[in-house]
């Protein structure tokens, strides 16, 4: 046969078909998911912002503790303006803390946020959410101590459901579904998708 003659004569190139290239090469994308530093660089960022809700609650409680709320109510300045001013300060402080944390993570641990200014803009609605959570807890509770205990418990639950301590995708089923629909889980997934897959759909959904 032709193949036997080719082998005997040492012309192995005649054995292989000449119809073209039969091998298709596909590269494997190595940046689809973050490593451990990248993952916790995102989840610790959102967790710290969640604890910023206690900061917003503390600003409100300070007025009651120092009895300045009574003077403010008696003044011609609308009480809604006080809430807006304190909320604005709390949100601004949260975003500054987030910026500092991202810069430190980048310099110390090499965490890649792709674009820190854009990530900071994406975190603005989440900062509003954290601030509102703190104010709501303060208004719902009878005193600041009860509000603080309830808020700390709620933060732990929300951060856990958002995959802040470990990725819930490894459990699958109900746990993974809860992570997809929890506020912290949505913002974490949105940041991961934006940074590592260059997709903004999940982030827009979270916002």
PDB file of N, CA and C in Angstrom, residues 20-68:
ATOM      1  N   UNK A  20      -5.465  19.770   4.429  1.00  0.00           N
ATOM      2  CA  UNK A  20      -5.494  21.031   5.188  1.00  0.00           C
ATOM      3  C   UNK A  20      -5.153  20.794   6.637  1.00  0.00           C
ATOM      4  N   UNK A  21      -5.448  21.798   7.438  1.00  0.00           N
ATOM      5  CA  UNK A  21      -5.140  21.734   8.865  1.00  0.00           C
ATOM      6  C   UNK A  21      -6.320  21.115   9.596  1.00  0.00           C
ATOM      7  N   UNK A  22      -6.087  19.963  10.267  1.00  0.00           N
ATOM      8  CA  UNK A  22      -7.165  19.237  10.934  1.00  0.00           C
ATOM      9  C   UNK A  22      -7.191  19.495  12.431  1.00  0.00           C
ATOM     10  N   UNK A  23      -6.334  20.358  12.924  1.00  0.00           N
ATOM     11  CA  UNK A  23      -6.261  20.652  14.359  1.00  0.00           C
ATOM     12  C   UNK A  23      -6.686  22.090  14.591  1.00  0.00           C
ATOM     13  N   UNK A  24      -7.619  22.279  15.492  1.00  0.00           N
ATOM     14  CA  UNK A  24      -8.098  23.613  15.835  1.00  0.00           C
ATOM     15  C   UNK A  24      -7.599  23.967  17.227  1.00  0.00           C
ATOM     16  N   UNK A  25      -6.962  25.100  17.339  1.00  0.00           N
ATOM     17  CA  UNK A  25      -6.421  25.549  18.608  1.00  0.00           C
ATOM     18  C   UNK A  25      -7.374  26.580  19.210  1.00  0.00           C
ATOM     19  N   UNK A  26      -7.715  26.389  20.479  1.00  0.00           N
ATOM     20  CA  UNK A  26      -8.542  27.348  21.197  1.00  0.00           C
ATOM     21  C   UNK A  26      -7.833  27.716  22.489  1.00  0.00           C
ATOM     22  N   UNK A  27      -7.629  29.010  22.656  1.00  0.00           N
ATOM     23  CA  UNK A  27      -6.956  29.460  23.881  1.00  0.00           C
ATOM     24  C   UNK A  27      -7.948  29.452  25.035  1.00  0.00           C
ATOM     25  N   UNK A  28      -7.456  29.215  26.211  1.00  0.00           N
ATOM     26  CA  UNK A  28      -8.272  29.204  27.423  1.00  0.00           C
ATOM     27  C   UNK A  28      -8.125  30.540  28.120  1.00  0.00           C
ATOM     28  N   UNK A  29      -9.256  31.207  28.354  1.00  0.00           N
ATOM     29  CA  UNK A  29      -9.219  32.498  29.035  1.00  0.00           C
ATOM     30  C   UNK A  29      -8.925  32.282  30.512  1.00  0.00           C
ATOM     31  N   UNK A  30      -7.837  32.876  30.959  1.00  0.00           N
ATOM     32  CA  UNK A  30      -7.407  32.683  32.339  1.00  0.00           C
ATOM     33  C   UNK A  30      -7.897  33.780  33.269  1.00  0.00           C
ATOM     34  N   UNK A  31      -8.606  34.791  32.709  1.00  0.00           N
ATOM     35  CA  UNK A  31      -9.011  35.908  33.546  1.00  0.00           C
ATOM     36  C   UNK A  31     -10.521  35.962  33.719  1.00  0.00           C
ATOM     37  N   UNK A  32     -11.196  34.832  33.608  1.00  0.00           N
ATOM     38  CA  UNK A  32     -12.648  34.809  33.722  1.00  0.00           C
ATOM     39  C   UNK A  32     -13.094  34.900  35.175  1.00  0.00           C
ATOM     40  N   UNK A  33     -12.286  34.409  36.086  1.00  0.00           N
ATOM     41  CA  UNK A  33     -12.633  34.438  37.501  1.00  0.00           C
ATOM     42  C   UNK A  33     -11.440  34.954  38.304  1.00  0.00           C
ATOM     43  N   UNK A  34     -11.700  35.653  39.406  1.00  0.00           N
ATOM     44  CA  UNK A  34     -10.597  36.192  40.209  1.00  0.00           C
ATOM     45  C   UNK A  34      -9.912  35.119  41.037  1.00  0.00           C
ATOM     46  N   UNK A  35      -8.660  35.390  41.407  1.00  0.00           N
ATOM     47  CA  UNK A  35      -7.995  34.517  42.362  1.00  0.00           C
ATOM     48  C   UNK A  35      -8.465  34.903  43.760  1.00  0.00           C
ATOM     49  N   UNK A  36      -7.860  34.304  44.775  1.00  0.00           N
ATOM     50  CA  UNK A  36      -8.332  34.548  46.148  1.00  0.00           C
ATOM     51  C   UNK A  36      -8.184  36.016  46.554  1.00  0.00           C
ATOM     52  N   UNK A  37      -7.061  36.643  46.174  1.00  0.00           N
ATOM     53  CA  UNK A  37      -6.869  38.053  46.513  1.00  0.00           C
ATOM     54  C   UNK A  37      -7.887  38.919  45.773  1.00  0.00           C
ATOM     55  N   UNK A  38      -8.125  38.600  44.510  1.00  0.00           N
ATOM     56  CA  UNK A  38      -9.090  39.363  43.737  1.00  0.00           C
ATOM     57  C   UNK A  38     -10.498  39.227  44.282  1.00  0.00           C
ATOM     58  N   UNK A  39     -10.868  38.001  44.670  1.00  0.00           N
ATOM     59  CA  UNK A  39     -12.220  37.758  45.182  1.00  0.00           C
ATOM     60  C   UNK A  39     -12.444  38.498  46.497  1.00  0.00           C
ATOM     61  N   UNK A  40     -11.528  38.327  47.441  1.00  0.00           N
ATOM     62  CA  UNK A  40     -11.726  38.972  48.732  1.00  0.00           C
ATOM     63  C   UNK A  40     -11.431  40.468  48.679  1.00  0.00           C
ATOM     64  N   UNK A  41     -10.709  40.912  47.662  1.00  0.00           N
ATOM     65  CA  UNK A  41     -10.545  42.348  47.460  1.00  0.00           C
ATOM     66  C   UNK A  41     -11.860  43.017  47.111  1.00  0.00           C
ATOM     67  N   UNK A  42     -12.755  42.267  46.493  1.00  0.00           N
ATOM     68  CA  UNK A  42     -14.086  42.775  46.153  1.00  0.00           C
ATOM     69  C   UNK A  42     -15.063  42.577  47.309  1.00  0.00           C
ATOM     70  N   UNK A  43     -15.105  41.366  47.860  1.00  0.00           N
ATOM     71  CA  UNK A  43     -16.100  41.073  48.902  1.00  0.00           C
ATOM     72  C   UNK A  43     -15.809  41.812  50.209  1.00  0.00           C
ATOM     73  N   UNK A  44     -14.529  42.009  50.538  1.00  0.00           N
ATOM     74  CA  UNK A  44     -14.214  42.771  51.741  1.00  0.00           C
ATOM     75  C   UNK A  44     -14.544  44.249  51.556  1.00  0.00           C
ATOM     76  N   UNK A  45     -14.442  44.712  50.315  1.00  0.00           N
ATOM     77  CA  UNK A  45     -14.808  46.094  50.011  1.00  0.00           C
ATOM     78  C   UNK A  45     -16.292  46.327  50.271  1.00  0.00           C
ATOM     79  N   UNK A  46     -17.132  45.444  49.764  1.00  0.00           N
ATOM     80  CA  UNK A  46     -18.572  45.605  49.971  1.00  0.00           C
ATOM     81  C   UNK A  46     -18.970  45.328  51.424  1.00  0.00           C
ATOM     82  N   UNK A  47     -18.249  44.430  52.098  1.00  0.00           N
ATOM     83  CA  UNK A  47     -18.565  44.155  53.500  1.00  0.00           C
ATOM     84  C   UNK A  47     -18.278  45.379  54.366  1.00  0.00           C
ATOM     85  N   UNK A  48     -17.152  46.031  54.134  1.00  0.00           N
ATOM     86  CA  UNK A  48     -16.809  47.216  54.911  1.00  0.00           C
ATOM     87  C   UNK A  48     -17.810  48.336  54.649  1.00  0.00           C
ATOM     88  N   UNK A  49     -18.262  48.439  53.399  1.00  0.00           N
ATOM     89  CA  UNK A  49     -19.284  49.440  53.102  1.00  0.00           C
ATOM     90  C   UNK A  49     -20.597  49.109  53.815  1.00  0.00           C
ATOM     91  N   UNK A  50     -20.913  47.818  53.928  1.00  0.00           N
ATOM     92  CA  UNK A  50     -22.122  47.438  54.665  1.00  0.00           C
ATOM     93  C   UNK A  50     -22.033  47.872  56.125  1.00  0.00           C
ATOM     94  N   UNK A  51     -20.870  47.720  56.721  1.00  0.00           N
ATOM     95  CA  UNK A  51     -20.715  48.160  58.106  1.00  0.00           C
ATOM     96  C   UNK A  51     -20.766  49.680  58.220  1.00  0.00           C
ATOM     97  N   UNK A  52     -20.675  50.361  57.084  1.00  0.00           N
ATOM     98  CA  UNK A  52     -20.871  51.803  57.087  1.00  0.00           C
ATOM     99  C   UNK A  52     -22.289  52.198  57.445  1.00  0.00           C
ATOM    100  N   UNK A  53     -23.220  51.235  57.387  1.00  0.00           N
ATOM    101  CA  UNK A  53     -24.592  51.505  57.826  1.00  0.00           C
ATOM    102  C   UNK A  53     -24.612  51.872  59.309  1.00  0.00           C
ATOM    103  N   UNK A  54     -23.741  51.247  60.085  1.00  0.00           N
ATOM    104  CA  UNK A  54     -23.640  51.582  61.515  1.00  0.00           C
ATOM    105  C   UNK A  54     -23.150  53.013  61.695  1.00  0.00           C
ATOM    106  N   UNK A  55     -22.322  53.455  60.775  1.00  0.00           N
ATOM    107  CA  UNK A  55     -21.819  54.828  60.818  1.00  0.00           C
ATOM    108  C   UNK A  55     -22.957  55.821  60.605  1.00  0.00           C
ATOM    109  N   UNK A  56     -23.831  55.522  59.637  1.00  0.00           N
ATOM    110  CA  UNK A  56     -24.987  56.395  59.387  1.00  0.00           C
ATOM    111  C   UNK A  56     -25.921  56.408  60.592  1.00  0.00           C
ATOM    112  N   UNK A  57     -26.130  55.252  61.193  1.00  0.00           N
ATOM    113  CA  UNK A  57     -26.989  55.167  62.360  1.00  0.00           C
ATOM    114  C   UNK A  57     -26.386  55.940  63.531  1.00  0.00           C
ATOM    115  N   UNK A  58     -25.066  55.858  63.667  1.00  0.00           N
ATOM    116  CA  UNK A  58     -24.395  56.571  64.746  1.00  0.00           C
ATOM    117  C   UNK A  58     -24.517  58.082  64.621  1.00  0.00           C
ATOM    118  N   UNK A  59     -24.487  58.572  63.390  1.00  0.00           N
ATOM    119  CA  UNK A  59     -24.643  60.016  63.190  1.00  0.00           C
ATOM    120  C   UNK A  59     -26.029  60.482  63.627  1.00  0.00           C
ATOM    121  N   UNK A  60     -27.025  59.660  63.358  1.00  0.00           N
ATOM    122  CA  UNK A  60     -28.375  60.002  63.786  1.00  0.00           C
ATOM    123  C   UNK A  60     -28.515  59.899  65.310  1.00  0.00           C
ATOM    124  N   UNK A  61     -27.933  58.861  65.883  1.00  0.00           N
ATOM    125  CA  UNK A  61     -28.018  58.673  67.327  1.00  0.00           C
ATOM    126  C   UNK A  61     -27.285  59.739  68.103  1.00  0.00           C
ATOM    127  N   UNK A  62     -26.273  60.328  67.485  1.00  0.00           N
ATOM    128  CA  UNK A  62     -25.493  61.366  68.155  1.00  0.00           C
ATOM    129  C   UNK A  62     -26.356  62.584  68.473  1.00  0.00           C
ATOM    130  N   UNK A  63     -27.266  62.907  67.568  1.00  0.00           N
ATOM    131  CA  UNK A  63     -28.151  64.050  67.805  1.00  0.00           C
ATOM    132  C   UNK A  63     -29.041  63.812  69.023  1.00  0.00           C
ATOM    133  N   UNK A  64     -29.573  62.598  69.132  1.00  0.00           N
ATOM    134  CA  UNK A  64     -30.434  62.286  70.273  1.00  0.00           C
ATOM    135  C   UNK A  64     -29.626  62.210  71.565  1.00  0.00           C
ATOM    136  N   UNK A  65     -28.424  61.653  71.477  1.00  0.00           N
ATOM    137  CA  UNK A  65     -27.594  61.499  72.675  1.00  0.00           C
ATOM    138  C   UNK A  65     -27.180  62.850  73.231  1.00  0.00           C
ATOM    139  N   UNK A  66     -26.858  63.789  72.356  1.00  0.00           N
ATOM    140  CA  UNK A  66     -26.413  65.116  72.799  1.00  0.00           C
ATOM    141  C   UNK A  66     -27.571  66.114  72.930  1.00  0.00           C
ATOM    142  N   UNK A  67     -28.799  65.640  72.734  1.00  0.00           N
ATOM    143  CA  UNK A  67     -30.002  66.456  72.864  1.00  0.00           C
ATOM    144  C   UNK A  67     -30.067  67.592  71.850  1.00  0.00           C
ATOM    145  N   UNK A  68     -29.255  67.527  70.831  1.00  0.00           N
ATOM    146  CA  UNK A  68     -29.302  68.580  69.820  1.00  0.00           C
ATOM    147  C   UNK A  68     -30.498  68.422  68.889  1.00  0.00           C
TER     148      UNK A  68
END
